[in-house]
mmCIF file with all atom_site columns, C-alpha atoms in Angstrom:
data_model
loop_
_atom_site.group_PDB
_atom_site.id
_atom_site.type_symbol
_atom_site.label_atom_id
_atom_site.label_alt_id
_atom_site.label_comp_id
_atom_site.label_asym_id
_atom_site.label_entity_id
_atom_site.label_seq_id
_atom_site.pdbx_PDB_ins_code
_atom_site.Cartn_x
_atom_site.Cartn_y
_atom_site.Cartn_z
_atom_site.occupancy
_atom_site.B_iso_or_equiv
_atom_site.pdbx_formal_charge
_atom_site.auth_seq_id
_atom_site.auth_comp_id
_atom_site.auth_asym_id
_atom_site.auth_atom_id
_atom_site.pdbx_PDB_model_num
ATOM 1   C CA . ASP A 1 1   ? 0.000  0.000  0.000   1.00 68.00 ? 1351 ASP A CA 1
ATOM 2   C CA . PRO A 1 2   ? 1.302  3.453  -0.791  1.00 72.00 ? 1352 PRO A CA 1
ATOM 3   C CA . LYS A 1 3   ? 2.561  5.212  2.291   1.00 94.00 ? 1353 LYS A CA 1
ATOM 4   C CA . ILE A 1 4   ? 2.417  8.728  0.867   1.00 97.00 ? 1354 ILE A CA 1
ATOM 5   C CA . ILE A 1 5   ? -0.603 9.609  -1.217  1.00 97.00 ? 1355 ILE A CA 1
ATOM 6   C CA . GLN A 1 6   ? -0.727 12.627 -3.498  1.00 98.00 ? 1356 GLN A CA 1
ATOM 7   C CA . LYS A 1 7   ? -3.830 13.682 -5.377  1.00 97.00 ? 1357 LYS A CA 1
ATOM 8   C CA . PRO A 1 8   ? -4.353 14.230 -8.183  1.00 97.00 ? 1358 PRO A CA 1
ATOM 9   C CA . LYS A 1 9   ? -1.601 12.559 -10.155 1.00 97.00 ? 1359 LYS A CA 1
ATOM 10  C CA . TYR A 1 10  ? -2.110 14.921 -13.102 1.00 97.00 ? 1360 TYR A CA 1
ATOM 11  C CA . LEU A 1 11  ? -3.677 18.363 -13.053 1.00 97.00 ? 1361 LEU A CA 1
ATOM 12  C CA . VAL A 1 12  ? -4.345 20.800 -15.881 1.00 98.00 ? 1362 VAL A CA 1
ATOM 13  C CA . ALA A 1 13  ? -5.306 24.349 -14.977 1.00 98.00 ? 1363 ALA A CA 1
ATOM 14  C CA . VAL A 1 14  ? -5.874 27.624 -16.774 1.00 98.00 ? 1364 VAL A CA 1
ATOM 15  C CA . THR A 1 15  ? -3.873 30.743 -16.030 1.00 98.00 ? 1365 THR A CA 1
ATOM 16  C CA . GLY A 1 16  ? -5.328 32.698 -13.148 1.00 98.00 ? 1366 GLY A CA 1
ATOM 17  C CA . SER A 1 17  ? -7.184 29.802 -11.562 1.00 98.00 ? 1367 SER A CA 1
ATOM 18  C CA . GLU A 1 18  ? -6.642 28.218 -8.159  1.00 98.00 ? 1368 GLU A CA 1
ATOM 19  C CA . LYS A 1 19  ? -5.840 24.604 -7.333  1.00 98.00 ? 1369 LYS A CA 1
ATOM 20  C CA . ILE A 1 20  ? -5.188 22.510 -4.234  1.00 98.00 ? 1370 ILE A CA 1
ATOM 21  C CA . LEU A 1 21  ? -2.702 19.679 -4.225  1.00 98.00 ? 1371 LEU A CA 1
ATOM 22  C CA . ILE A 1 22  ? -3.393 16.993 -1.641  1.00 98.00 ? 1372 ILE A CA 1
ATOM 23  C CA . CYS A 1 23  ? -0.817 15.049 0.378   1.00 98.00 ? 1373 CYS A CA 1
ATOM 24  C CA . GLU A 1 24  ? -1.375 12.424 3.061   1.00 97.00 ? 1374 GLU A CA 1
ATOM 25  C CA . GLN A 1 25  ? 1.280  10.261 4.672   1.00 97.00 ? 1375 GLN A CA 1
ATOM 26  C CA . TYR A 1 26  ? 0.795  7.051  6.594   1.00 97.00 ? 1376 TYR A CA 1
ATOM 27  C CA . LEU A 1 27  ? 4.339  6.567  7.801   1.00 95.00 ? 1377 LEU A CA 1
ATOM 28  C CA . GLY A 1 28  ? 3.684  8.092  11.214  1.00 94.00 ? 1378 GLY A CA 1
ATOM 29  C CA . HIS A 1 29  ? 6.135  10.891 10.503  1.00 94.00 ? 1379 HIS A CA 1
ATOM 30  C CA . ASN A 1 30  ? 5.920  14.241 12.239  1.00 92.00 ? 1380 ASN A CA 1
ATOM 31  C CA . ALA A 1 31  ? 7.574  16.353 9.511   1.00 93.00 ? 1381 ALA A CA 1
ATOM 32  C CA . MET A 1 32  ? 6.215  17.008 6.032   1.00 95.00 ? 1382 MET A CA 1
ATOM 33  C CA . TYR A 1 33  ? 7.555  18.944 3.071   1.00 96.00 ? 1383 TYR A CA 1
ATOM 34  C CA . TRP A 1 34  ? 6.780  20.245 -0.383  1.00 97.00 ? 1384 TRP A CA 1
ATOM 35  C CA . TYR A 1 35  ? 9.297  20.269 -3.229  1.00 97.00 ? 1385 TYR A CA 1
ATOM 36  C CA . ARG A 1 36  ? 8.955  21.269 -6.853  1.00 97.00 ? 1386 ARG A CA 1
ATOM 37  C CA . GLN A 1 37  ? 10.683 19.845 -9.918  1.00 97.00 ? 1387 GLN A CA 1
ATOM 38  C CA . SER A 1 38  ? 10.551 21.404 -13.363 1.00 94.00 ? 1388 SER A CA 1
ATOM 39  C CA . ALA A 1 39  ? 12.518 21.213 -16.563 1.00 87.00 ? 1389 ALA A CA 1
ATOM 40  C CA . LYS A 1 40  ? 13.959 24.667 -15.863 1.00 84.00 ? 1390 LYS A CA 1
ATOM 41  C CA . LYS A 1 41  ? 14.974 24.120 -12.255 1.00 85.00 ? 1391 LYS A CA 1
ATOM 42  C CA . PRO A 1 42  ? 16.271 21.196 -10.255 1.00 83.00 ? 1392 PRO A CA 1
ATOM 43  C CA . LEU A 1 43  ? 14.457 19.826 -7.252  1.00 94.00 ? 1393 LEU A CA 1
ATOM 44  C CA . GLU A 1 44  ? 13.564 22.860 -5.224  1.00 94.00 ? 1394 GLU A CA 1
ATOM 45  C CA . PHE A 1 45  ? 12.504 23.005 -1.574  1.00 95.00 ? 1395 PHE A CA 1
ATOM 46  C CA . MET A 1 46  ? 9.303  24.949 -0.900  1.00 96.00 ? 1396 MET A CA 1
ATOM 47  C CA . PHE A 1 47  ? 8.013  24.397 2.661   1.00 94.00 ? 1397 PHE A CA 1
ATOM 48  C CA . SER A 1 48  ? 8.564  22.257 5.710   1.00 93.00 ? 1398 SER A CA 1
ATOM 49  C CA . TYR A 1 49  ? 6.183  21.549 8.569   1.00 93.00 ? 1399 TYR A CA 1
ATOM 50  C CA . SER A 1 50  ? 6.703  19.819 11.873  1.00 90.00 ? 1400 SER A CA 1
ATOM 51  C CA . TYR A 1 51  ? 3.741  18.866 14.070  1.00 90.00 ? 1401 TYR A CA 1
ATOM 52  C CA . GLN A 1 52  ? 1.578  21.025 11.809  1.00 91.00 ? 1402 GLN A CA 1
ATOM 53  C CA . LYS A 1 53  ? 3.692  24.129 12.329  1.00 91.00 ? 1403 LYS A CA 1
ATOM 54  C CA . LEU A 1 54  ? 5.506  25.902 9.507   1.00 92.00 ? 1404 LEU A CA 1
ATOM 55  C CA . MET A 1 55  ? 9.225  25.484 10.081  1.00 90.00 ? 1405 MET A CA 1
ATOM 56  C CA . ASP A 1 56  ? 10.844 26.734 6.886   1.00 90.00 ? 1406 ASP A CA 1
ATOM 57  C CA . ASN A 1 57  ? 9.684  28.542 3.775   1.00 91.00 ? 1407 ASN A CA 1
ATOM 58  C CA . GLN A 1 58  ? 11.672 29.015 0.591   1.00 89.00 ? 1408 GLN A CA 1
ATOM 59  C CA . THR A 1 59  ? 8.798  30.176 -1.607  1.00 83.00 ? 1409 THR A CA 1
ATOM 60  C CA . ALA A 1 60  ? 8.847  33.908 -2.173  1.00 76.00 ? 1410 ALA A CA 1
ATOM 61  C CA . SER A 1 61  ? 5.349  34.106 -3.566  1.00 90.00 ? 1411 SER A CA 1
ATOM 62  C CA . SER A 1 62  ? 2.322  34.227 -1.268  1.00 93.00 ? 1412 SER A CA 1
ATOM 63  C CA . ARG A 1 63  ? 0.372  32.497 -4.043  1.00 96.00 ? 1413 ARG A CA 1
ATOM 64  C CA . PHE A 1 64  ? 1.636  29.240 -2.552  1.00 96.00 ? 1414 PHE A CA 1
ATOM 65  C CA . GLN A 1 65  ? -0.008 28.420 0.761   1.00 96.00 ? 1415 GLN A CA 1
ATOM 66  C CA . PRO A 1 66  ? 0.464  25.127 2.596   1.00 95.00 ? 1416 PRO A CA 1
ATOM 67  C CA . GLN A 1 67  ? -2.423 23.890 4.697   1.00 95.00 ? 1417 GLN A CA 1
ATOM 68  C CA . SER A 1 68  ? -2.155 21.282 7.437   1.00 93.00 ? 1418 SER A CA 1
ATOM 69  C CA . SER A 1 69  ? -5.512 20.130 8.782   1.00 91.00 ? 1419 SER A CA 1
ATOM 70  C CA . LYS A 1 70  ? -4.094 17.001 10.430  1.00 91.00 ? 1420 LYS A CA 1
ATOM 71  C CA . LYS A 1 71  ? -0.646 15.842 11.476  1.00 89.00 ? 1421 LYS A CA 1
ATOM 72  C CA . ASN A 1 72  ? -0.411 13.514 8.469   1.00 95.00 ? 1422 ASN A CA 1
ATOM 73  C CA . HIS A 1 73  ? -1.825 15.977 5.926   1.00 96.00 ? 1423 HIS A CA 1
ATOM 74  C CA . LEU A 1 74  ? -0.072 18.806 4.149   1.00 97.00 ? 1424 LEU A CA 1
ATOM 75  C CA . ASP A 1 75  ? -1.950 20.271 1.220   1.00 97.00 ? 1425 ASP A CA 1
ATOM 76  C CA . LEU A 1 76  ? -0.657 22.989 -1.079  1.00 97.00 ? 1426 LEU A CA 1
ATOM 77  C CA . GLN A 1 77  ? -2.979 25.714 -2.312  1.00 97.00 ? 1427 GLN A CA 1
ATOM 78  C CA . ILE A 1 78  ? -1.801 27.635 -5.356  1.00 97.00 ? 1428 ILE A CA 1
ATOM 79  C CA . THR A 1 79  ? -3.695 30.748 -6.411  1.00 97.00 ? 1429 THR A CA 1
ATOM 80  C CA . ALA A 1 80  ? -3.498 32.937 -9.520  1.00 98.00 ? 1430 ALA A CA 1
ATOM 81  C CA . LEU A 1 81  ? -1.755 30.166 -11.409 1.00 98.00 ? 1431 LEU A CA 1
ATOM 82  C CA . LYS A 1 82  ? 0.842  31.060 -14.024 1.00 97.00 ? 1432 LYS A CA 1
ATOM 83  C CA . PRO A 1 83  ? 2.367  28.949 -16.796 1.00 96.00 ? 1433 PRO A CA 1
ATOM 84  C CA . ASP A 1 84  ? 5.691  29.125 -14.905 1.00 95.00 ? 1434 ASP A CA 1
ATOM 85  C CA . ASP A 1 85  ? 4.059  27.171 -12.081 1.00 96.00 ? 1435 ASP A CA 1
ATOM 86  C CA . SER A 1 86  ? 3.969  24.136 -14.352 1.00 97.00 ? 1436 SER A CA 1
ATOM 87  C CA . ALA A 1 87  ? 6.029  21.475 -12.596 1.00 97.00 ? 1437 ALA A CA 1
ATOM 88  C CA . THR A 1 88  ? 5.810  18.248 -10.692 1.00 97.00 ? 1438 THR A CA 1
ATOM 89  C CA . TYR A 1 89  ? 5.112  18.896 -7.036  1.00 98.00 ? 1439 TYR A CA 1
ATOM 90  C CA . PHE A 1 90  ? 6.410  16.322 -4.586  1.00 98.00 ? 1440 PHE A CA 1
ATOM 91  C CA . CYS A 1 91  ? 5.301  15.895 -1.027  1.00 98.00 ? 1441 CYS A CA 1
ATOM 92  C CA . ALA A 1 92  ? 7.741  14.243 1.376   1.00 97.00 ? 1442 ALA A CA 1
ATOM 93  C CA . SER A 1 93  ? 7.803  13.236 5.013   1.00 96.00 ? 1443 SER A CA 1
ATOM 94  C CA . SER A 1 94  ? 10.364 12.314 7.620   1.00 94.00 ? 1444 SER A CA 1
ATOM 95  C CA . GLN A 1 95  ? 10.710 11.372 11.209  1.00 89.00 ? 1445 GLN A CA 1
ATOM 96  C CA . ARG A 1 96  ? 12.443 14.428 12.585  1.00 70.00 ? 1446 ARG A CA 1
ATOM 97  C CA . GLN A 1 97  ? 15.578 15.329 10.652  1.00 68.00 ? 1447 GLN A CA 1
ATOM 98  C CA . TYR A 1 98  ? 16.211 11.912 9.216   1.00 77.00 ? 1448 TYR A CA 1
ATOM 99  C CA . GLU A 1 99  ? 15.720 10.642 5.706   1.00 89.00 ? 1449 GLU A CA 1
ATOM 100 C CA . GLN A 1 100 ? 12.825 12.060 3.739   1.00 94.00 ? 1450 GLN A CA 1
ATOM 101 C CA . TYR A 1 101 ? 10.497 9.820  1.776   1.00 96.00 ? 1451 TYR A CA 1
ATOM 102 C CA . PHE A 1 102 ? 8.808  11.210 -1.282  1.00 97.00 ? 1452 PHE A CA 1
ATOM 103 C CA . GLY A 1 103 ? 5.302  10.775 -2.618  1.00 97.00 ? 1453 GLY A CA 1
ATOM 104 C CA . PRO A 1 104 ? 4.517  9.963  -6.263  1.00 97.00 ? 1454 PRO A CA 1
ATOM 105 C CA . GLY A 1 105 ? 4.060  13.627 -7.188  1.00 97.00 ? 1455 GLY A CA 1
ATOM 106 C CA . THR A 1 106 ? 1.386  15.761 -8.830  1.00 98.00 ? 1456 THR A CA 1
ATOM 107 C CA . ARG A 1 107 ? 2.208  16.910 -12.330 1.00 97.00 ? 1457 ARG A CA 1
ATOM 108 C CA . LEU A 1 108 ? 0.686  20.362 -12.813 1.00 98.00 ? 1458 LEU A CA 1
ATOM 109 C CA . THR A 1 109 ? 0.321  21.948 -16.230 1.00 98.00 ? 1459 THR A CA 1
ATOM 110 C CA . VAL A 1 110 ? -0.862 25.548 -16.433 1.00 98.00 ? 1460 VAL A CA 1
ATOM 111 C CA . LEU A 1 111 ? -2.184 26.651 -19.827 1.00 97.00 ? 1461 LEU A CA 1
ATOM 112 C CA . GLY B 2 1   ? 22.559 29.438 1.559   1.00 84.00 ? 698  GLY B CA 1
ATOM 113 C CA . GLU B 2 2   ? 23.783 25.969 0.750   1.00 87.00 ? 699  GLU B CA 1
ATOM 114 C CA . GLN B 2 3   ? 24.912 25.320 -2.812  1.00 92.00 ? 700  GLN B CA 1
ATOM 115 C CA . VAL B 2 4   ? 25.323 21.808 -4.146  1.00 96.00 ? 701  VAL B CA 1
ATOM 116 C CA . GLU B 2 5   ? 27.139 21.079 -7.369  1.00 97.00 ? 702  GLU B CA 1
ATOM 117 C CA . GLN B 2 6   ? 26.757 17.653 -8.928  1.00 98.00 ? 703  GLN B CA 1
ATOM 118 C CA . ARG B 2 7   ? 28.915 16.178 -11.680 1.00 98.00 ? 704  ARG B CA 1
ATOM 119 C CA . PRO B 2 8   ? 28.633 14.862 -14.303 1.00 98.00 ? 705  PRO B CA 1
ATOM 120 C CA . PRO B 2 9   ? 25.189 15.868 -15.591 1.00 97.00 ? 706  PRO B CA 1
ATOM 121 C CA . HIS B 2 10  ? 25.189 12.907 -17.966 1.00 97.00 ? 707  HIS B CA 1
ATOM 122 C CA . LEU B 2 11  ? 27.031 9.612  -17.700 1.00 97.00 ? 708  LEU B CA 1
ATOM 123 C CA . SER B 2 12  ? 26.996 6.598  -19.981 1.00 97.00 ? 709  SER B CA 1
ATOM 124 C CA . VAL B 2 13  ? 28.764 3.376  -19.011 1.00 96.00 ? 710  VAL B CA 1
ATOM 125 C CA . ARG B 2 14  ? 28.711 -0.209 -20.204 1.00 96.00 ? 711  ARG B CA 1
ATOM 126 C CA . GLU B 2 15  ? 26.992 -2.915 -18.240 1.00 96.00 ? 712  GLU B CA 1
ATOM 127 C CA . GLY B 2 16  ? 29.372 -4.300 -15.628 1.00 95.00 ? 713  GLY B CA 1
ATOM 128 C CA . ASP B 2 17  ? 31.494 -1.154 -15.487 1.00 96.00 ? 714  ASP B CA 1
ATOM 129 C CA . SER B 2 18  ? 31.651 1.220  -12.557 1.00 95.00 ? 715  SER B CA 1
ATOM 130 C CA . ALA B 2 19  ? 30.239 4.723  -12.468 1.00 96.00 ? 716  ALA B CA 1
ATOM 131 C CA . VAL B 2 20  ? 31.046 7.583  -10.121 1.00 97.00 ? 717  VAL B CA 1
ATOM 132 C CA . ILE B 2 21  ? 28.885 10.614 -9.387  1.00 98.00 ? 718  ILE B CA 1
ATOM 133 C CA . THR B 2 22  ? 30.235 13.407 -7.220  1.00 98.00 ? 719  THR B CA 1
ATOM 134 C CA . CYS B 2 23  ? 28.692 16.297 -5.342  1.00 97.00 ? 720  CYS B CA 1
ATOM 135 C CA . THR B 2 24  ? 30.392 19.179 -3.639  1.00 97.00 ? 721  THR B CA 1
ATOM 136 C CA . TYR B 2 25  ? 28.637 21.442 -1.173  1.00 96.00 ? 722  TYR B CA 1
ATOM 137 C CA . THR B 2 26  ? 29.429 24.781 0.364   1.00 95.00 ? 723  THR B CA 1
ATOM 138 C CA . ASP B 2 27  ? 28.009 24.901 3.886   1.00 91.00 ? 724  ASP B CA 1
ATOM 139 C CA . PRO B 2 28  ? 30.530 23.425 6.361   1.00 88.00 ? 725  PRO B CA 1
ATOM 140 C CA . ASN B 2 29  ? 27.672 22.914 8.825   1.00 87.00 ? 726  ASN B CA 1
ATOM 141 C CA . SER B 2 30  ? 25.975 20.397 6.544   1.00 87.00 ? 727  SER B CA 1
ATOM 142 C CA . TYR B 2 31  ? 25.249 17.310 8.540   1.00 84.00 ? 728  TYR B CA 1
ATOM 143 C CA . TYR B 2 32  ? 23.024 14.892 6.662   1.00 89.00 ? 729  TYR B CA 1
ATOM 144 C CA . PHE B 2 33  ? 23.679 13.559 3.186   1.00 92.00 ? 730  PHE B CA 1
ATOM 145 C CA . PHE B 2 34  ? 21.494 11.447 0.935   1.00 93.00 ? 731  PHE B CA 1
ATOM 146 C CA . TRP B 2 35  ? 21.404 9.892  -2.501  1.00 94.00 ? 732  TRP B CA 1
ATOM 147 C CA . TYR B 2 36  ? 18.134 9.476  -4.369  1.00 96.00 ? 733  TYR B CA 1
ATOM 148 C CA . LYS B 2 37  ? 17.303 7.632  -7.570  1.00 96.00 ? 734  LYS B CA 1
ATOM 149 C CA . GLN B 2 38  ? 14.559 8.757  -9.925  1.00 96.00 ? 735  GLN B CA 1
ATOM 150 C CA . GLU B 2 39  ? 13.346 6.648  -12.832 1.00 95.00 ? 736  GLU B CA 1
ATOM 151 C CA . PRO B 2 40  ? 11.483 8.377  -15.696 1.00 92.00 ? 737  PRO B CA 1
ATOM 152 C CA . GLY B 2 41  ? 8.079  9.637  -14.633 1.00 90.00 ? 738  GLY B CA 1
ATOM 153 C CA . ALA B 2 42  ? 8.541  8.292  -11.118 1.00 93.00 ? 739  ALA B CA 1
ATOM 154 C CA . SER B 2 43  ? 9.179  9.653  -7.661  1.00 95.00 ? 740  SER B CA 1
ATOM 155 C CA . LEU B 2 44  ? 12.445 9.823  -5.778  1.00 96.00 ? 741  LEU B CA 1
ATOM 156 C CA . GLN B 2 45  ? 13.640 6.637  -4.165  1.00 94.00 ? 742  GLN B CA 1
ATOM 157 C CA . LEU B 2 46  ? 16.037 6.906  -1.245  1.00 92.00 ? 743  LEU B CA 1
ATOM 158 C CA . LEU B 2 47  ? 19.182 4.958  -2.061  1.00 91.00 ? 744  LEU B CA 1
ATOM 159 C CA . MET B 2 48  ? 21.505 5.701  0.775   1.00 87.00 ? 745  MET B CA 1
ATOM 160 C CA . LYS B 2 49  ? 22.117 8.037  3.656   1.00 87.00 ? 746  LYS B CA 1
ATOM 161 C CA . VAL B 2 50  ? 25.334 9.085  5.336   1.00 86.00 ? 747  VAL B CA 1
ATOM 162 C CA . PHE B 2 51  ? 25.705 11.276 8.373   1.00 78.00 ? 748  PHE B CA 1
ATOM 163 C CA . SER B 2 52  ? 28.329 13.635 9.602   1.00 60.00 ? 749  SER B CA 1
ATOM 164 C CA . SER B 2 53  ? 31.647 11.897 9.391   1.00 61.00 ? 750  SER B CA 1
ATOM 165 C CA . THR B 2 54  ? 34.041 10.600 6.840   1.00 57.00 ? 751  THR B CA 1
ATOM 166 C CA . GLU B 2 55  ? 32.161 7.496  6.122   1.00 59.00 ? 752  GLU B CA 1
ATOM 167 C CA . ILE B 2 56  ? 31.754 4.786  3.589   1.00 66.00 ? 753  ILE B CA 1
ATOM 168 C CA . ASN B 2 57  ? 28.358 3.197  3.333   1.00 64.00 ? 754  ASN B CA 1
ATOM 169 C CA . GLU B 2 58  ? 27.730 0.224  1.140   1.00 68.00 ? 755  GLU B CA 1
ATOM 170 C CA . GLY B 2 59  ? 24.443 -0.856 -0.294  1.00 68.00 ? 756  GLY B CA 1
ATOM 171 C CA . GLN B 2 60  ? 23.407 -3.258 -2.996  1.00 74.00 ? 757  GLN B CA 1
ATOM 172 C CA . GLY B 2 61  ? 25.953 -2.447 -5.676  1.00 84.00 ? 758  GLY B CA 1
ATOM 173 C CA . PHE B 2 62  ? 26.605 1.062  -4.318  1.00 86.00 ? 759  PHE B CA 1
ATOM 174 C CA . THR B 2 63  ? 29.286 2.696  -2.227  1.00 88.00 ? 760  THR B CA 1
ATOM 175 C CA . VAL B 2 64  ? 28.996 6.191  -0.795  1.00 89.00 ? 761  VAL B CA 1
ATOM 176 C CA . LEU B 2 65  ? 31.936 8.206  0.433   1.00 88.00 ? 762  LEU B CA 1
ATOM 177 C CA . LEU B 2 66  ? 31.661 11.413 2.430   1.00 90.00 ? 763  LEU B CA 1
ATOM 178 C CA . ASN B 2 67  ? 34.688 13.633 2.865   1.00 89.00 ? 764  ASN B CA 1
ATOM 179 C CA . LYS B 2 68  ? 33.765 16.539 5.109   1.00 88.00 ? 765  LYS B CA 1
ATOM 180 C CA . LYS B 2 69  ? 37.189 18.113 4.840   1.00 89.00 ? 766  LYS B CA 1
ATOM 181 C CA . ASP B 2 70  ? 36.753 18.546 1.100   1.00 93.00 ? 767  ASP B CA 1
ATOM 182 C CA . LYS B 2 71  ? 32.964 18.944 1.368   1.00 93.00 ? 768  LYS B CA 1
ATOM 183 C CA . ARG B 2 72  ? 32.559 16.184 -1.149  1.00 94.00 ? 769  ARG B CA 1
ATOM 184 C CA . LEU B 2 73  ? 30.087 13.336 -1.450  1.00 93.00 ? 770  LEU B CA 1
ATOM 185 C CA . SER B 2 74  ? 30.331 10.583 -4.005  1.00 94.00 ? 771  SER B CA 1
ATOM 186 C CA . LEU B 2 75  ? 28.245 7.654  -5.188  1.00 94.00 ? 772  LEU B CA 1
ATOM 187 C CA . ASN B 2 76  ? 30.042 4.741  -6.784  1.00 92.00 ? 773  ASN B CA 1
ATOM 188 C CA . LEU B 2 77  ? 28.111 2.091  -8.647  1.00 92.00 ? 774  LEU B CA 1
ATOM 189 C CA . THR B 2 78  ? 30.440 -0.876 -8.610  1.00 87.00 ? 775  THR B CA 1
ATOM 190 C CA . ALA B 2 79  ? 29.022 -3.036 -11.409 1.00 91.00 ? 776  ALA B CA 1
ATOM 191 C CA . ALA B 2 80  ? 26.325 -1.245 -13.372 1.00 93.00 ? 777  ALA B CA 1
ATOM 192 C CA . HIS B 2 81  ? 23.355 -3.145 -14.757 1.00 92.00 ? 778  HIS B CA 1
ATOM 193 C CA . PRO B 2 82  ? 20.484 -1.944 -16.951 1.00 92.00 ? 779  PRO B CA 1
ATOM 194 C CA . GLY B 2 83  ? 18.205 -1.410 -13.947 1.00 92.00 ? 780  GLY B CA 1
ATOM 195 C CA . ASP B 2 84  ? 20.573 1.285  -12.743 1.00 94.00 ? 781  ASP B CA 1
ATOM 196 C CA . SER B 2 85  ? 19.641 3.548  -15.654 1.00 96.00 ? 782  SER B CA 1
ATOM 197 C CA . ALA B 2 86  ? 17.972 6.543  -14.011 1.00 96.00 ? 783  ALA B CA 1
ATOM 198 C CA . ALA B 2 87  ? 18.593 10.047 -12.712 1.00 97.00 ? 784  ALA B CA 1
ATOM 199 C CA . TYR B 2 88  ? 20.551 10.269 -9.478  1.00 97.00 ? 785  TYR B CA 1
ATOM 200 C CA . PHE B 2 89  ? 20.417 13.173 -7.077  1.00 97.00 ? 786  PHE B CA 1
ATOM 201 C CA . CYS B 2 90  ? 22.506 14.002 -4.078  1.00 97.00 ? 787  CYS B CA 1
ATOM 202 C CA . ALA B 2 91  ? 20.844 15.953 -1.290  1.00 96.00 ? 788  ALA B CA 1
ATOM 203 C CA . VAL B 2 92  ? 22.313 17.815 1.647   1.00 94.00 ? 789  VAL B CA 1
ATOM 204 C CA . SER B 2 93  ? 20.770 19.030 4.873   1.00 91.00 ? 790  SER B CA 1
ATOM 205 C CA . VAL B 2 94  ? 22.199 21.320 7.505   1.00 83.00 ? 791  VAL B CA 1
ATOM 206 C CA . GLY B 2 95  ? 19.872 19.976 10.156  1.00 74.00 ? 792  GLY B CA 1
ATOM 207 C CA . ASP B 2 96  ? 19.119 23.264 11.877  1.00 72.00 ? 793  ASP B CA 1
ATOM 208 C CA . THR B 2 97  ? 15.331 23.612 11.547  1.00 69.00 ? 794  THR B CA 1
ATOM 209 C CA . GLY B 2 98  ? 14.151 21.673 14.540  1.00 71.00 ? 795  GLY B CA 1
ATOM 210 C CA . GLY B 2 99  ? 13.599 18.380 12.821  1.00 75.00 ? 796  GLY B CA 1
ATOM 211 C CA . ALA B 2 100 ? 12.065 19.527 9.528   1.00 83.00 ? 797  ALA B CA 1
ATOM 212 C CA . ASP B 2 101 ? 15.138 20.405 7.575   1.00 89.00 ? 798  ASP B CA 1
ATOM 213 C CA . ARG B 2 102 ? 15.163 21.336 3.930   1.00 92.00 ? 799  ARG B CA 1
ATOM 214 C CA . LEU B 2 103 ? 17.098 19.195 1.506   1.00 94.00 ? 800  LEU B CA 1
ATOM 215 C CA . THR B 2 104 ? 19.240 21.050 -1.008  1.00 95.00 ? 801  THR B CA 1
ATOM 216 C CA . PHE B 2 105 ? 19.580 18.943 -4.114  1.00 97.00 ? 802  PHE B CA 1
ATOM 217 C CA . GLY B 2 106 ? 22.204 18.732 -6.809  1.00 97.00 ? 803  GLY B CA 1
ATOM 218 C CA . LYS B 2 107 ? 20.994 19.148 -10.370 1.00 96.00 ? 804  LYS B CA 1
ATOM 219 C CA . GLY B 2 108 ? 21.127 15.441 -10.976 1.00 97.00 ? 805  GLY B CA 1
ATOM 220 C CA . THR B 2 109 ? 23.068 12.970 -13.093 1.00 97.00 ? 806  THR B CA 1
ATOM 221 C CA . GLN B 2 110 ? 21.344 11.123 -15.913 1.00 97.00 ? 807  GLN B CA 1
ATOM 222 C CA . LEU B 2 111 ? 22.957 7.670  -15.933 1.00 97.00 ? 808  LEU B CA 1
ATOM 223 C CA . ILE B 2 112 ? 22.601 5.392  -18.928 1.00 97.00 ? 809  ILE B CA 1
ATOM 224 C CA . ILE B 2 113 ? 23.805 1.791  -18.823 1.00 96.00 ? 810  ILE B CA 1
ATOM 225 C CA . GLN B 2 114 ? 24.644 0.417  -22.221 1.00 94.00 ? 811  GLN B CA 1
ATOM 226 C CA . PRO B 2 115 ? 24.386 -3.355 -22.826 1.00 90.00 ? 812  PRO B CA 1
#
């Protein structure tokens, strides 16, 4: 059974719209993360949470808002979507500062 | 902030040969080091981890060497086979964010194993 679930797997959006990317982990980890991977940039850290509290933020734009409703959930809301936001978004989790395990990713295409 | 340089960006070796991928990092406070493998269209799979010391870790067909003096991390595939064809990424963490520490990744190495 998959231990980190990301929904949806593929997402197509129009410029200016808003989308929410879902992430749930069933590894019992207390830390969760978002990373982004695109053709233009390597794997890029976005946010980290520990016990549902924001710990680190590398995303300059306020259009990206993480949301943690439960300890094992960390969703990513993206507003006013732009074509440059097109990327694969990976959720990851870890037990404290140890190795991070990655979800399958959500591939977002903004037209 | 931390900068990680990974070389080479592309590597092609014959089946049975060895392959070496190297990363250098800038932050001397870096403490946790990882190698990930990514097959086309797939997620990142943790290959190996090594923590703050000059250390050699061996996995199934892999050896990892960390040299903190030179701030260098390397992954050595000892006898490549077709299943090793993938992108490989090194990742470095300083470990200073209370247990939710960002990974800084290298740009990746696309490894192709030729029969």
